[in-house]
Amino acid sequence: VVYQGIQMFPYTRLAQKQVVATEEASPDTSLALLIANVLMDNRETERLLLFIDEYDPDIVLTVETDHWWEKQLRVIENEYPYTVKAPIDNTYGMLLHSRLELIDPEIKYMLEEDIPSVHTRVRLASGDTLRFYGLHPKPPYPKEAKDTTERDAELLLVGREVENIDDPTVVAGDLNDVAWSHTTTLFQKVSGLLDPRIGRGMFNTFHAKNVLMRWPLDHVFHSEHFELIQIERLPAFGSDHFPVYIALSLQPEAPAEQEKPEATPEEEQEAEEQIEQATGEN
């Protein structure tokens, strides 16, 4: 209990915030994102559509989206004309709807042929561009995966890619891991990405139907180029996950105001070994 308490302390309001709250945000350099694990068998689409209408995000990322969900979400495509779609009936489908221009969007299957991820650049209204990654790796669950090898490696593969670029970057999705785990912490250090929840709260997103047992599985990490406008866990809509809304502001002075995590040589080596293990098995 003491150990877990120490690990979880940064995700309380008593801890120092890792991401600065912006004092002045321009719509042209802002990015609003709504992410939701819809639960593939859930049929309560209207409530999710109401959230999209009310919060008016620039990008909507939905996971566990099969072909049925893809059809239901076509109604937003007049407002969100840029799409990346991988509807799959295995609970790992993924859809991205954007009103902002997507540049060279790709669906990648990094480790397993039935687990997609979205990789794209996004052009803000200002003309600035950022890199966006949408992820939903397998959880460590007997029916899905016997261990966390693939999940951990998928995160670390993206982390290593982000480490080698200087572009503003956002990584989002249902990562099937809590924010304070060893793997997620290692991912943050390798990638150098920030967690806007640190110093603000856990924002537990799972299990929406269990009041007593909840933890944060849905995440948004971003580079030090952004400051925070708003982050909110939205109400339940029939899924076992709560949606998350976050708005970020691209700020020239942000890197000087925020200290990004850094990996030690030992941590870099650990990440490399985990990646090699997973890629060797696949």
CSV table of N, CA, C and O in Angstrom, one decimal, residues 6 22-23 36 38 42 53 71 79 83 97 99 106 109 122 128 130 136 157 172 182 206 211-212 242 254:
chain,number,residue,atom,x,y,z
A,6,ILE,N,3.0,5.8,-3.0
A,6,ILE,CA,4.1,6.7,-3.5
A,6,ILE,C,4.0,6.8,-5.0
A,6,ILE,O,4.2,7.9,-5.6
A,22,THR,N,-2.2,27.1,-19.7
A,22,THR,CA,-2.0,28.3,-20.5
A,22,THR,C,-2.8,29.5,-20.0
A,22,THR,O,-3.9,29.4,-19.6
A,23,GLU,N,-2.1,30.6,-20.2
A,23,GLU,CA,-2.8,31.9,-19.8
A,23,GLU,C,-3.5,32.5,-20.9
A,23,GLU,O,-4.4,33.4,-20.8
A,36,ALA,N,-12.4,8.0,-27.0
A,36,ALA,CA,-13.4,7.2,-26.3
A,36,ALA,C,-13.2,5.7,-26.8
A,36,ALA,O,-13.2,5.4,-28.0
A,38,VAL,N,-15.4,2.8,-27.1
A,38,VAL,CA,-16.8,2.8,-27.2
A,38,VAL,C,-17.5,1.5,-26.7
A,38,VAL,O,-18.7,1.5,-26.5
A,42,ASN,N,-21.6,-2.0,-27.4
A,42,ASN,CA,-22.4,-0.9,-26.9
A,42,ASN,C,-23.2,-0.3,-28.1
A,42,ASN,O,-22.6,-0.1,-29.2
A,53,ASP,N,-21.0,16.9,-30.2
A,53,ASP,CA,-21.6,18.1,-30.6
A,53,ASP,C,-21.4,19.2,-29.5
A,53,ASP,O,-21.1,20.4,-29.8
A,71,LYS,N,-20.3,2.8,-39.4
A,71,LYS,CA,-21.5,3.3,-40.0
A,71,LYS,C,-22.2,4.3,-39.2
A,71,LYS,O,-22.7,5.3,-39.7
A,79,GLU,N,-18.7,17.4,-40.7
A,79,GLU,CA,-17.9,18.3,-39.8
A,79,GLU,C,-16.5,17.8,-39.7
A,79,GLU,O,-15.6,18.6,-39.4
A,83,THR,N,-10.5,11.5,-42.4
A,83,THR,CA,-10.7,10.2,-41.6
A,83,THR,C,-9.6,9.2,-41.8
A,83,THR,O,-9.0,9.2,-42.9
A,97,HIS,N,-11.5,10.7,-36.7
A,97,HIS,CA,-12.2,11.7,-37.5
A,97,HIS,C,-11.7,13.1,-37.1
A,97,HIS,O,-11.5,13.4,-35.9
A,99,ARG,N,-11.4,17.5,-38.2
A,99,ARG,CA,-11.8,18.6,-39.0
A,99,ARG,C,-10.5,19.3,-39.5
A,99,ARG,O,-10.6,20.1,-40.4
A,106,GLU,N,-1.5,7.2,-41.8
A,106,GLU,CA,-1.2,5.8,-42.0
A,106,GLU,C,-1.9,4.9,-40.9
A,106,GLU,O,-2.0,5.4,-39.8
A,109,TYR,N,0.4,-1.7,-38.3
A,109,TYR,CA,0.2,-2.9,-37.5
A,109,TYR,C,1.6,-3.2,-37.0
A,109,TYR,O,2.4,-3.9,-37.6
A,122,VAL,N,-0.8,16.4,-38.4
A,122,VAL,CA,-2.0,17.2,-38.3
A,122,VAL,C,-1.6,18.7,-38.5
A,122,VAL,O,-0.7,19.2,-37.9
A,128,ASP,N,0.7,25.5,-38.4
A,128,ASP,CA,1.7,24.7,-37.7
A,128,ASP,C,1.3,23.2,-37.8
A,128,ASP,O,0.1,22.9,-37.9
A,130,LEU,N,1.7,19.1,-36.3
A,130,LEU,CA,2.1,18.2,-35.2
A,130,LEU,C,2.0,16.8,-35.6
A,130,LEU,O,1.3,16.4,-36.6
A,136,HIS,N,-4.0,1.5,-29.2
A,136,HIS,CA,-4.8,0.6,-28.4
A,136,HIS,C,-4.2,-0.8,-28.4
A,136,HIS,O,-4.7,-1.7,-29.0
A,157,LEU,N,8.0,1.4,-28.8
A,157,LEU,CA,8.4,1.7,-30.2
A,157,LEU,C,8.0,3.1,-30.6
A,157,LEU,O,8.7,3.8,-31.2
A,172,ALA,N,-2.2,9.3,-27.9
A,172,ALA,CA,-3.5,9.2,-27.2
A,172,ALA,C,-4.1,7.8,-27.5
A,172,ALA,O,-3.8,7.1,-28.5
A,182,HIS,N,5.3,0.9,-14.3
A,182,HIS,CA,6.7,1.0,-14.7
A,182,HIS,C,6.8,1.2,-16.2
A,182,HIS,O,7.6,2.0,-16.7
A,206,PHE,N,-11.8,3.7,-16.4
A,206,PHE,CA,-12.3,2.3,-16.4
A,206,PHE,C,-12.3,1.8,-15.0
A,206,PHE,O,-11.4,2.0,-14.2
A,211,VAL,N,-18.5,1.3,-9.6
A,211,VAL,CA,-18.2,2.6,-8.9
A,211,VAL,C,-17.0,2.4,-7.9
A,211,VAL,O,-16.3,3.3,-7.7
A,212,LEU,N,-16.8,1.2,-7.4
A,212,LEU,CA,-15.8,1.0,-6.4
A,212,LEU,C,-14.4,0.7,-7.0
A,212,LEU,O,-13.4,0.9,-6.3
A,242,PHE,N,-15.1,5.7,-19.6
A,242,PHE,CA,-15.5,7.0,-19.8
A,242,PHE,C,-14.7,7.7,-20.9
A,242,PHE,O,-13.5,7.4,-21.1
A,254,ALA,N,6.5,27.4,-24.2
A,254,ALA,CA,6.2,26.3,-23.4
A,254,ALA,C,7.4,25.4,-23.1
A,254,ALA,O,7.6,25.0,-21.9
